[in-house]
Short mmCIF file of N, CA and C in Angstrom, two decimals:
data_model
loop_
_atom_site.label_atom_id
_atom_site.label_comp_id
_atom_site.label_asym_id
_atom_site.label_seq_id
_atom_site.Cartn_x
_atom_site.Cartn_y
_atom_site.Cartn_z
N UNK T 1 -27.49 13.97 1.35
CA UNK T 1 -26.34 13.99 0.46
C UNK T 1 -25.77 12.58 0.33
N UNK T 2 -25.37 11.41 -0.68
CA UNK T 2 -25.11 10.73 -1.22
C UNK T 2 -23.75 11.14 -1.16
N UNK T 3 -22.88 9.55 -0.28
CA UNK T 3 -21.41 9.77 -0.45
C UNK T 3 -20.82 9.35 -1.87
N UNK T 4 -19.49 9.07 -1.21
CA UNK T 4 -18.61 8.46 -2.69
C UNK T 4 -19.45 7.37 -2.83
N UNK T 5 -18.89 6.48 -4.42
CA UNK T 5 -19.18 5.55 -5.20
C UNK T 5 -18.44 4.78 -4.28
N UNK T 6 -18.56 3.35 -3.76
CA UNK T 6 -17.71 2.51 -3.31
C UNK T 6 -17.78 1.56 -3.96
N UNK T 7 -16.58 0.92 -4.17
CA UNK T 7 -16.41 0.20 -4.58
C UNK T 7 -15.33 -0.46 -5.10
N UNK T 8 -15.69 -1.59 -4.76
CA UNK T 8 -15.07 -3.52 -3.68
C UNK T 8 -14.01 -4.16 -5.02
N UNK T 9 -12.97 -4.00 -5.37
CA UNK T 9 -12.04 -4.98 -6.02
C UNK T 9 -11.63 -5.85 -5.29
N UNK T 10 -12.59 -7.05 -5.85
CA UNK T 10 -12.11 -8.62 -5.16
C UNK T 10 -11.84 -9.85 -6.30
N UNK T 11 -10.56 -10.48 -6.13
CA UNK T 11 -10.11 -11.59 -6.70
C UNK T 11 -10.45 -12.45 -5.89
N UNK T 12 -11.36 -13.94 -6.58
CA UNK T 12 -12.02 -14.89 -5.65
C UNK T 12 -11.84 -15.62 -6.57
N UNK T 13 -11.47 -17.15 -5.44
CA UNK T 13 -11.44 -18.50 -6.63
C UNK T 13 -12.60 -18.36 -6.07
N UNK T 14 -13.13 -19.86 -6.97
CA UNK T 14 -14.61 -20.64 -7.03
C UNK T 14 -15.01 -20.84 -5.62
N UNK T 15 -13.91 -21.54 -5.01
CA UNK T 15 -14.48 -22.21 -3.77
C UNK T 15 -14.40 -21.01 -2.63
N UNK T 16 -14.44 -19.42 -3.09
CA UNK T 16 -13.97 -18.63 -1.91
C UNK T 16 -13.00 -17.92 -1.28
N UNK T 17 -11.93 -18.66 -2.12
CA UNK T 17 -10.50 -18.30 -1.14
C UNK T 17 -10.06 -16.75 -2.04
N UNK T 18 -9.75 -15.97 -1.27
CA UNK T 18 -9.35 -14.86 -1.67
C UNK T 18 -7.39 -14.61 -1.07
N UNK T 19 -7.47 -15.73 -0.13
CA UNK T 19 -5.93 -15.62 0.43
C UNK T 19 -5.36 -16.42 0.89
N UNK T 20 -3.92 -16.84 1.11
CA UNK T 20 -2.93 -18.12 1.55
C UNK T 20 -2.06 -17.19 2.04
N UNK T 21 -1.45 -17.21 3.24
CA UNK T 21 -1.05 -16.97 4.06
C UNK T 21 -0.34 -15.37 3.53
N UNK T 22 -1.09 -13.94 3.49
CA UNK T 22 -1.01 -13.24 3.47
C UNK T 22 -0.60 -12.78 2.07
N UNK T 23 -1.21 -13.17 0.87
CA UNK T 23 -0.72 -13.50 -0.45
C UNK T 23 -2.06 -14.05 -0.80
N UNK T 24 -2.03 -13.80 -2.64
CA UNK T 24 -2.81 -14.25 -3.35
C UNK T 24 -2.46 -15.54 -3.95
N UNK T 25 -3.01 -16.83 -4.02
CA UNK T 25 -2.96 -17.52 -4.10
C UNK T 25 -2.49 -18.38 -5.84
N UNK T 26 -2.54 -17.06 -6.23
CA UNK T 26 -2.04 -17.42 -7.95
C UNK T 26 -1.23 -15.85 -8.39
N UNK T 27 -1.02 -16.73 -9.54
CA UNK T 27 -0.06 -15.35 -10.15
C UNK T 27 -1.35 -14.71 -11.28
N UNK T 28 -1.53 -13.92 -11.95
CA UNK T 28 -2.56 -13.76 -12.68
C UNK T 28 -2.36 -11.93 -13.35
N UNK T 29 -0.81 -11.99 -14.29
CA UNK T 29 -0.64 -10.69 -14.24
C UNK T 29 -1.81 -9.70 -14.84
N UNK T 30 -2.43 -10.28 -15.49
CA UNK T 30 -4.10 -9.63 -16.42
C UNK T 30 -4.46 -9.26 -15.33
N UNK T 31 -4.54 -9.52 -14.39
CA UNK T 31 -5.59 -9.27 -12.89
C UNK T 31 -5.11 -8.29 -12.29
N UNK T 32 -3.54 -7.91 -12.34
CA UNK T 32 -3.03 -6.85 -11.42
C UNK T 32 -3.32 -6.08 -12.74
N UNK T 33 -3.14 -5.99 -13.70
CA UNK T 33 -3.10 -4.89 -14.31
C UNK T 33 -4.39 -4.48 -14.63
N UNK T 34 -5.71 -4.89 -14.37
CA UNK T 34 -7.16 -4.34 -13.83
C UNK T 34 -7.20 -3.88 -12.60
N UNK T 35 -6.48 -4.47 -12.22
CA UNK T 35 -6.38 -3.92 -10.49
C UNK T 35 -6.28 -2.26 -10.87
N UNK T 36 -4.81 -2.52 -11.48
CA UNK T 36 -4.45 -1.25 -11.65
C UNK T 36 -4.98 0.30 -12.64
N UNK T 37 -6.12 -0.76 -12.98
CA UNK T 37 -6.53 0.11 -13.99
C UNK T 37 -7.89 0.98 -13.43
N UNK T 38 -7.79 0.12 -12.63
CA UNK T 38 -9.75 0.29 -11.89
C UNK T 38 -9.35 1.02 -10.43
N UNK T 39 -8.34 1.08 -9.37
CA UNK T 39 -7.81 1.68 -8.98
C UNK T 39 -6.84 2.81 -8.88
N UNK T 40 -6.84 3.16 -10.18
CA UNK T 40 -5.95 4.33 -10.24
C UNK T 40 -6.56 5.50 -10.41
N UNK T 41 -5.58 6.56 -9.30
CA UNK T 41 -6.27 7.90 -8.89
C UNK T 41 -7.06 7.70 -8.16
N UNK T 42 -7.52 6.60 -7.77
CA UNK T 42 -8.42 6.69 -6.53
C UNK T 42 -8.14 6.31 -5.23
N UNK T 43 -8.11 7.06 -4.11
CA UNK T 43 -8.34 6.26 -2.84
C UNK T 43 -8.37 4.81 -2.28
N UNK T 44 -7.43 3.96 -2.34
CA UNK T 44 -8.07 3.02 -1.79
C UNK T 44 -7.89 2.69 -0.48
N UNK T 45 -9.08 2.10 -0.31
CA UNK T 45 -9.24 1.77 1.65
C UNK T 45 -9.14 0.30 1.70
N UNK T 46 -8.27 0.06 2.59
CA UNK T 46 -7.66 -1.27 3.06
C UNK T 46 -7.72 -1.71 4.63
N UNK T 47 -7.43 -2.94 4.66
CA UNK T 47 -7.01 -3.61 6.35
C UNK T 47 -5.12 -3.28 6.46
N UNK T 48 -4.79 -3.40 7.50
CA UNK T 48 -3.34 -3.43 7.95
C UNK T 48 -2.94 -5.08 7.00
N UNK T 49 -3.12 -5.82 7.55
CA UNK T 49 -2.80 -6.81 6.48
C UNK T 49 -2.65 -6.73 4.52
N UNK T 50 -3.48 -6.31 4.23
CA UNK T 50 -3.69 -6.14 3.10
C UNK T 50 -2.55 -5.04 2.62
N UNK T 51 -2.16 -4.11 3.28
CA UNK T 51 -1.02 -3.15 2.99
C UNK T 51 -0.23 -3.61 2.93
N UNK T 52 0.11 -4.30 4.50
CA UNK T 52 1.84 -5.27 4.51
C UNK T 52 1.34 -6.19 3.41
N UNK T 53 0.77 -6.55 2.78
CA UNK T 53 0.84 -7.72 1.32
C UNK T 53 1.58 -6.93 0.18
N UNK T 54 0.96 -5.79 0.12
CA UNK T 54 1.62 -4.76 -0.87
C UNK T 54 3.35 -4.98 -1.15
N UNK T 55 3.82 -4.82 -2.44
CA UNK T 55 5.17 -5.15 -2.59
C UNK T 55 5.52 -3.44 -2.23
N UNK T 56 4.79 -2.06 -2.06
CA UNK T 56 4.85 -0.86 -1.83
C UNK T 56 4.19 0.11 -1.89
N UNK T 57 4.10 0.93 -1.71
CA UNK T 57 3.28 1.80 -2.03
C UNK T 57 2.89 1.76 -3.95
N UNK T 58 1.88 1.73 -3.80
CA UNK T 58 0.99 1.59 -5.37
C UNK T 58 1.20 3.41 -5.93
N UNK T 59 1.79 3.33 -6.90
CA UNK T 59 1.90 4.61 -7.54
C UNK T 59 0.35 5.45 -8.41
N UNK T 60 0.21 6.23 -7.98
CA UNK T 60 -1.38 7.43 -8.43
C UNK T 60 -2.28 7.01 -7.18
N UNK T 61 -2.02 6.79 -6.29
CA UNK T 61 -3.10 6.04 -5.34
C UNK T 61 -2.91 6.19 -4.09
N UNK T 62 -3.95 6.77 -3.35
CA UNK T 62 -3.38 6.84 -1.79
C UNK T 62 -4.05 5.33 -1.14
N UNK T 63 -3.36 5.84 0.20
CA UNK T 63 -3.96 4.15 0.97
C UNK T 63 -4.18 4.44 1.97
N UNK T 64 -5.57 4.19 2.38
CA UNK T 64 -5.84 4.50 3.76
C UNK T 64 -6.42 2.97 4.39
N UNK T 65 -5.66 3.29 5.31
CA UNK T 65 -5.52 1.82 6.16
C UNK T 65 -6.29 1.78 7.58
N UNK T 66 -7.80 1.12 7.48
CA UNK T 66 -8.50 0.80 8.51
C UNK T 66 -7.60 0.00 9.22
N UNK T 67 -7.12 0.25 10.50
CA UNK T 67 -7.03 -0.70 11.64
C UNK T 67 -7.65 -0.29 12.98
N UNK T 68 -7.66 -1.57 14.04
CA UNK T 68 -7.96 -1.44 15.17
C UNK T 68 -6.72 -1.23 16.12
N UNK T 69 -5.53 -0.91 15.85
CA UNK T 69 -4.42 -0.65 16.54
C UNK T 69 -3.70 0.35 16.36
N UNK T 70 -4.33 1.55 17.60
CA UNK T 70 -4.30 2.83 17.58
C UNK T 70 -2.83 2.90 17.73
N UNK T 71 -1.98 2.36 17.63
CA UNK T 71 -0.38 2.73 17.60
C UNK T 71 0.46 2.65 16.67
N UNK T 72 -0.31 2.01 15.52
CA UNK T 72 0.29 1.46 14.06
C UNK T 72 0.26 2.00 13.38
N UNK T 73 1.40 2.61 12.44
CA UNK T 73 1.71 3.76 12.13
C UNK T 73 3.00 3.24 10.47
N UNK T 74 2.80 3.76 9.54
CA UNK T 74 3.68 3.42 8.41
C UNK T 74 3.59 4.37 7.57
N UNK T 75 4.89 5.02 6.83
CA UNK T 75 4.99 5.57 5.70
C UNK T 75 4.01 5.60 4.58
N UNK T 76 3.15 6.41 4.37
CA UNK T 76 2.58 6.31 2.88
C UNK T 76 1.18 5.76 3.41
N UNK T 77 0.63 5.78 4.84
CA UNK T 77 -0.50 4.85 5.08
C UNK T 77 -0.90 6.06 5.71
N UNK T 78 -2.37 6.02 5.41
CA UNK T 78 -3.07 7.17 6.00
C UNK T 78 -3.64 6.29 7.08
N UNK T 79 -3.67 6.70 8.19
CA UNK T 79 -4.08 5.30 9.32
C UNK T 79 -5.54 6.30 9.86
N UNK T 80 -6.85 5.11 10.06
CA UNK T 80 -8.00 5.73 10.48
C UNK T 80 -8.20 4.40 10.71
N UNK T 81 -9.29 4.21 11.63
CA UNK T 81 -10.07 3.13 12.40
C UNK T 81 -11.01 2.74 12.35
N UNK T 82 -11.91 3.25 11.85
CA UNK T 82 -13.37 3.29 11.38
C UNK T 82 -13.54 3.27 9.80
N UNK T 83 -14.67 2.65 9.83
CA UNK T 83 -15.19 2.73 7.88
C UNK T 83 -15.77 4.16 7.78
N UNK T 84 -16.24 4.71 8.76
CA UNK T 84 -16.65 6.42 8.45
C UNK T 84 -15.45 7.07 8.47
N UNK T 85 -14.30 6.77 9.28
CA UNK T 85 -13.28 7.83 9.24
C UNK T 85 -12.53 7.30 7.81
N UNK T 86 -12.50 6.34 7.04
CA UNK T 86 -11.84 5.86 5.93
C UNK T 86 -12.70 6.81 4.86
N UNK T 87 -13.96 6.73 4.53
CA UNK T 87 -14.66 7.55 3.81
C UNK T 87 -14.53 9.24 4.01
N UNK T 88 -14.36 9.28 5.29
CA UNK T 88 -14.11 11.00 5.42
C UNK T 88 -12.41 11.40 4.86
N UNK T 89 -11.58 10.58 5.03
CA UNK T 89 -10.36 11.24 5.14
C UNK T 89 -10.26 10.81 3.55
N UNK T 90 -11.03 9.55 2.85
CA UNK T 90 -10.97 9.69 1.10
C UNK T 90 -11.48 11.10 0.45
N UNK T 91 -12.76 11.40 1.27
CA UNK T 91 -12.75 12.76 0.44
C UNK T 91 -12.93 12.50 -0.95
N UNK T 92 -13.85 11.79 -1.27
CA UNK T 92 -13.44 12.00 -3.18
C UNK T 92 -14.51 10.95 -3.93
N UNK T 93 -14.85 11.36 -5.01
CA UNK T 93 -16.02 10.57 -5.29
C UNK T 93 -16.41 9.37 -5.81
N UNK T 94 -15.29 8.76 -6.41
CA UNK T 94 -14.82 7.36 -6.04
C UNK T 94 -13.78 6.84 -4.88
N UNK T 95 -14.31 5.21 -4.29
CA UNK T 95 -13.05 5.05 -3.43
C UNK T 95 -13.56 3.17 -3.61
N UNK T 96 -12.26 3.34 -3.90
CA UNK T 96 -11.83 1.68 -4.23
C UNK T 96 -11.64 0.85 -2.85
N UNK T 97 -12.03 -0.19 -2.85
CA UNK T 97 -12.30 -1.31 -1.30
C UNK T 97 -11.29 -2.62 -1.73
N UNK T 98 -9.91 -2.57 -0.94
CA UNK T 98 -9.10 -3.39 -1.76
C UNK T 98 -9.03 -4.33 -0.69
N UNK T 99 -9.81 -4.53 0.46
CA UNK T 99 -9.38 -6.22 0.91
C UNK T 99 -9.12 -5.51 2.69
N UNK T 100 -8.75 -6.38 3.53
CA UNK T 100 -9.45 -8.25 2.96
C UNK T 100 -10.65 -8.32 3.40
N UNK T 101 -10.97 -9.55 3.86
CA UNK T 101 -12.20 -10.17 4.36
C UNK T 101 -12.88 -9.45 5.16
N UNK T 102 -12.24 -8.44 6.21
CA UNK T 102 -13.02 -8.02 7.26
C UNK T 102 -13.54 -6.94 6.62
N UNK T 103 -12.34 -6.19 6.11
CA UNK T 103 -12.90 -5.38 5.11
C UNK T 103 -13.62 -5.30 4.54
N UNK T 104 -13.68 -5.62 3.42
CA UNK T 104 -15.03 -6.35 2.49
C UNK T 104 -16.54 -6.22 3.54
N UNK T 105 -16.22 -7.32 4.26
CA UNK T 105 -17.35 -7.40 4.56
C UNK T 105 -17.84 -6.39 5.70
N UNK T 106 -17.01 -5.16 6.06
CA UNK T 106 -17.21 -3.89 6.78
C UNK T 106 -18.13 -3.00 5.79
N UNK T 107 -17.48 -3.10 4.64
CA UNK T 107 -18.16 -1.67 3.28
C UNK T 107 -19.13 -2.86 2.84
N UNK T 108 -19.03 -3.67 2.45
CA UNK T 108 -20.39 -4.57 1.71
C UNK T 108 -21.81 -3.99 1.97
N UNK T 109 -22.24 -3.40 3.14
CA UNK T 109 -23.91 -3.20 3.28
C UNK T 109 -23.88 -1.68 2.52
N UNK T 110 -22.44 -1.20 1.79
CA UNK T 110 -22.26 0.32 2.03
C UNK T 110 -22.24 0.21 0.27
N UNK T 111 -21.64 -1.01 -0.18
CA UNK T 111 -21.09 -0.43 -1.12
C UNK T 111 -22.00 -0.25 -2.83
N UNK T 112 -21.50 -0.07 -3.68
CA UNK T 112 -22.22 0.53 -5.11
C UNK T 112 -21.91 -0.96 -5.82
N UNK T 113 -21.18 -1.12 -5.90
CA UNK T 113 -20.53 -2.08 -7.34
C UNK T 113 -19.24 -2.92 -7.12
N UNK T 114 -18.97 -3.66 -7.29
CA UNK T 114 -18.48 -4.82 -6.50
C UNK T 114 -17.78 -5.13 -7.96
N UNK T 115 -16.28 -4.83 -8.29
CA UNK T 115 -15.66 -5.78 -9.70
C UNK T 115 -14.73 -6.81 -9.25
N UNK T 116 -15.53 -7.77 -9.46
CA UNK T 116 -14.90 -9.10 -9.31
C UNK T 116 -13.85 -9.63 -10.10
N UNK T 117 -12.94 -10.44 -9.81
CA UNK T 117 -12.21 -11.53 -10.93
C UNK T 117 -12.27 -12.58 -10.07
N UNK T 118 -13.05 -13.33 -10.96
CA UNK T 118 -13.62 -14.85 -10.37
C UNK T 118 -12.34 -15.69 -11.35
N UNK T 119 -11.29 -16.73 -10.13
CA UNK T 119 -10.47 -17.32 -10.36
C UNK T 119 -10.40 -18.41 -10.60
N UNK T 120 -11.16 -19.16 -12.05
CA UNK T 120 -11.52 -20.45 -11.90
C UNK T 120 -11.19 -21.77 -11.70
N UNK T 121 -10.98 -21.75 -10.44
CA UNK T 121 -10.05 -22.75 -9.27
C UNK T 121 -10.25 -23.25 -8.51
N UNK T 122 -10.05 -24.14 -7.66
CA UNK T 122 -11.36 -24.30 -6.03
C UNK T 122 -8.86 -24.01 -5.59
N UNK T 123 -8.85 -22.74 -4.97
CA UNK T 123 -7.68 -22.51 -4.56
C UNK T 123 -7.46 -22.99 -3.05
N UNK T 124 -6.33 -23.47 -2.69
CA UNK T 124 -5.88 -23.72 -1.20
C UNK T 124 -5.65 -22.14 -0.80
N UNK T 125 -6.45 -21.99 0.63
CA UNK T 125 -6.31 -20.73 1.24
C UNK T 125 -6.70 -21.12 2.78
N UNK T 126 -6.45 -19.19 3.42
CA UNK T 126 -6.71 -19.66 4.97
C UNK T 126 -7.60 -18.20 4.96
N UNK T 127 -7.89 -17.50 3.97
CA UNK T 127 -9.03 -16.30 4.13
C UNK T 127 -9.90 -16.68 3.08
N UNK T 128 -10.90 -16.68 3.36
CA UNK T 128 -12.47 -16.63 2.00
C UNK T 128 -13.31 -15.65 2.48
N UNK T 129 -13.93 -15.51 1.23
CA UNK T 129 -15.00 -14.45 1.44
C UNK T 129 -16.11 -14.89 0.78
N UNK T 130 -16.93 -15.17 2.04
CA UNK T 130 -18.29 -15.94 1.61
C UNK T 130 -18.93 -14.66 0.12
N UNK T 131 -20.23 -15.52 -0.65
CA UNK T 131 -20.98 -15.08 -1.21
C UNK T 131 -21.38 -13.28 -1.03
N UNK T 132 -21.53 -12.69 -2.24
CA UNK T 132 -22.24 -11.26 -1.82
C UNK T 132 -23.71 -11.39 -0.93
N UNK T 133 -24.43 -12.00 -1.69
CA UNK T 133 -25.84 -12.03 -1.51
C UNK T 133 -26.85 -12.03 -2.59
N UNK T 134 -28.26 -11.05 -2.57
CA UNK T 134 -29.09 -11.05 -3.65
C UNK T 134 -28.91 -10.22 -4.14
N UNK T 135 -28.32 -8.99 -3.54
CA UNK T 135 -28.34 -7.80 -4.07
C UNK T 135 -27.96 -7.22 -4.92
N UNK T 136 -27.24 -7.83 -5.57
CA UNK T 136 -26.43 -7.91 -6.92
C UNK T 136 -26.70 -8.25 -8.24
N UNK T 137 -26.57 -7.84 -9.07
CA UNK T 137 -26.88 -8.04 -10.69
C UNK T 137 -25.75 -7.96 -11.70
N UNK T 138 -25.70 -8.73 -12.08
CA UNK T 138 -24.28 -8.79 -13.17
C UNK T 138 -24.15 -7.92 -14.48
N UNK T 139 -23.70 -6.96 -14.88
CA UNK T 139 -23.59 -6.07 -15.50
C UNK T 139 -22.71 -6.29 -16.95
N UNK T 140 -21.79 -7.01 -16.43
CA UNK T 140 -20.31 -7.28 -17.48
C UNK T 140 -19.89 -8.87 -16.84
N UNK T 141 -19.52 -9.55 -17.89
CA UNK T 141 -18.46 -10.15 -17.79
C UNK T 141 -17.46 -10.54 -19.36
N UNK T 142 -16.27 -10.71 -18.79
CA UNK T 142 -15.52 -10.75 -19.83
C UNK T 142 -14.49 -12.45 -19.42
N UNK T 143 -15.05 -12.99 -20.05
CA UNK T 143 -14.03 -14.59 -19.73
C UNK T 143 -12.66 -14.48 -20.79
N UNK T 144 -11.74 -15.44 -19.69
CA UNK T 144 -10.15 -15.67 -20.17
C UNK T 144 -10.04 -17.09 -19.91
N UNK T 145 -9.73 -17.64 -21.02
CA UNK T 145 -9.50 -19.01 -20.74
C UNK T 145 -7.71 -19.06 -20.36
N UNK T 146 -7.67 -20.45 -19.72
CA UNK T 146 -6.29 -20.94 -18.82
C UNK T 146 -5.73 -21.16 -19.58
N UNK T 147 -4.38 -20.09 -19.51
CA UNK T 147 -3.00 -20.61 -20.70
C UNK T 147 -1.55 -20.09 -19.59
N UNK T 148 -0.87 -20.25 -19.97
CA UNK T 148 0.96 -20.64 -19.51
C UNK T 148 0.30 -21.15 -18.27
N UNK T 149 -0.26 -22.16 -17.86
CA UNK T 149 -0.35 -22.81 -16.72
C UNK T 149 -1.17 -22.12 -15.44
N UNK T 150 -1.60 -20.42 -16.37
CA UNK T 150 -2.21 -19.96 -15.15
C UNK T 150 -4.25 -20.26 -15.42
N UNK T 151 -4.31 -20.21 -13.76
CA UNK T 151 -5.94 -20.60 -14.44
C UNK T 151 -6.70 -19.75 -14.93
N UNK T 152 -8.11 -20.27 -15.65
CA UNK T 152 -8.53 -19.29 -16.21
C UNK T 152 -9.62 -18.35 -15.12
N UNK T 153 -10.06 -17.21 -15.85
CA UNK T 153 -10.42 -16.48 -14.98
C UNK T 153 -11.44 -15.47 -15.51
N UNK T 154 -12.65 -15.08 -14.92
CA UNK T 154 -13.10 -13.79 -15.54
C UNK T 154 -13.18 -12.90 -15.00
N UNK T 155 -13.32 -11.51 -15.42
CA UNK T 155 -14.07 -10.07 -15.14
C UNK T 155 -15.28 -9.80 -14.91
N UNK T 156 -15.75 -9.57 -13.84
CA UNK T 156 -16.89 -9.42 -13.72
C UNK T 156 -17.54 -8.05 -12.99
N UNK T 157 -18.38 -7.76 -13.63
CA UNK T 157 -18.62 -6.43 -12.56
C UNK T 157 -20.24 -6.56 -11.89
N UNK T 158 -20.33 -6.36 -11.04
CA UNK T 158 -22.03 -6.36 -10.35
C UNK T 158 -22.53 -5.01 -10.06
N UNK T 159 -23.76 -4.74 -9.76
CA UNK T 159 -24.01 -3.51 -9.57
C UNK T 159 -24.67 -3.82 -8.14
N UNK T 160 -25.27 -2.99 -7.20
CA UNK T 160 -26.59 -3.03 -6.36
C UNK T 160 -27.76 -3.13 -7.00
N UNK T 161 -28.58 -3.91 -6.82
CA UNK T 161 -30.11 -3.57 -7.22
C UNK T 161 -30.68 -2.85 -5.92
N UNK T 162 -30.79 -2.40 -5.30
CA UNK T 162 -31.43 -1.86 -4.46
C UNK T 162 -32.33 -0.89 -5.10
#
C-alpha cells in the first residue's frame, strides 16, 4: 500500500539559505500566498522551530509538529516525534513538508514532489538546505522578475524520477 503524496514547500535563495535567525530572510508576499495556496486543507508536518516562526496557527490546516522533546506541548500543535508517527497521525492523502532543514531533509528520501520558490539572491542566513540531488526533474516553472525592491523569484515544482 502506497502512503500519502508528500510533499516539501521550500523557499530557497540561490546560495541555500532558507533562514536568518528563525525567520525568512525576505518579505515576498506572492510566496506566502502559494504557500497558502498549495497548503491548504492539508496537513502540514513541521519542526518545533518552524511552528514558533508561525505568526499562528495557519487557518484550513492542521500542524503536526515533529520534535525530539517529549515534554513540548502547544495549542493547535499536534506533537509526534517521529516522521512515521507525523505520517500516521496526518492520515490523509496529501501532506505538505513545511520546514526546516532537519525536516526537509528527514522526508526528502520519502518524498513525491518538492515545490520550490527559488529566491533570486545569494541571502544572509544561519540555516541552508543543501541541493535535492538527481532525483528530480523539473516539471513547472513560472519566473517573477524583482520589483518594489523585493527580489525576484520563481515557482518551481520538481517531481521524483524514480
Amino acid at each position: 500500500m502506497k502512503g500519502p503524496e508528500i510533499v516539501l514547500i521550500v523557499a530557497r535563495a540561490d546560495n541555500g539559505v532558507i533562514g536568518r535567525a528563525g525567520k525568512l530572510p525576505w518579505h515576498l508576499p506572492a510566496d506566502l500566498r502559494h504557500f497558502k495556496s498549495l497548503t491548504q486543507n492539508t496537513p502540514m508536518i513541521m519542526g518545533r522551530k518552524t511552528f514558533d516562526s508561525l505568526p499562528g496557527l495557519l487557518e484550513g490546516r492542521r500542524h503536526i509538529v515533529v520534535t525530539r522533546d517529549t515534554g513540548w506541548d502547544e495549542d493547535g500543535a499536534e506533537v509526534v516525534h517521529t516522521a512515521e508517527d507525523a505520517l500516521r497521525r496526518a492520515n490523509a492523502p496529501h501532506v505538505s513538508v513545511i520546514g526546516g532543514a532537519e525536516i526537509y531533509e528527514l522526508f526528502l528520501p520519502r518524498a513525491d514532489r518538492i515545490e520550490l520558490t527559488e529566491v533570486h539572491l545569494d541571502a544572509e542566513g544561519d540555516t541552508v538546505l543543501d541541493s535535492f540531488g538527481k532525483d528530480w526533474r523539473e516539471t513547472r516553472r513560472e519566473r517573477h522578475e524583482a520589483e518594489n525592491g523585493r527580489p525576484a523569484y520563481s515557482f518551481v515544482t520538481l517531481v521524483r524520477t524514480r
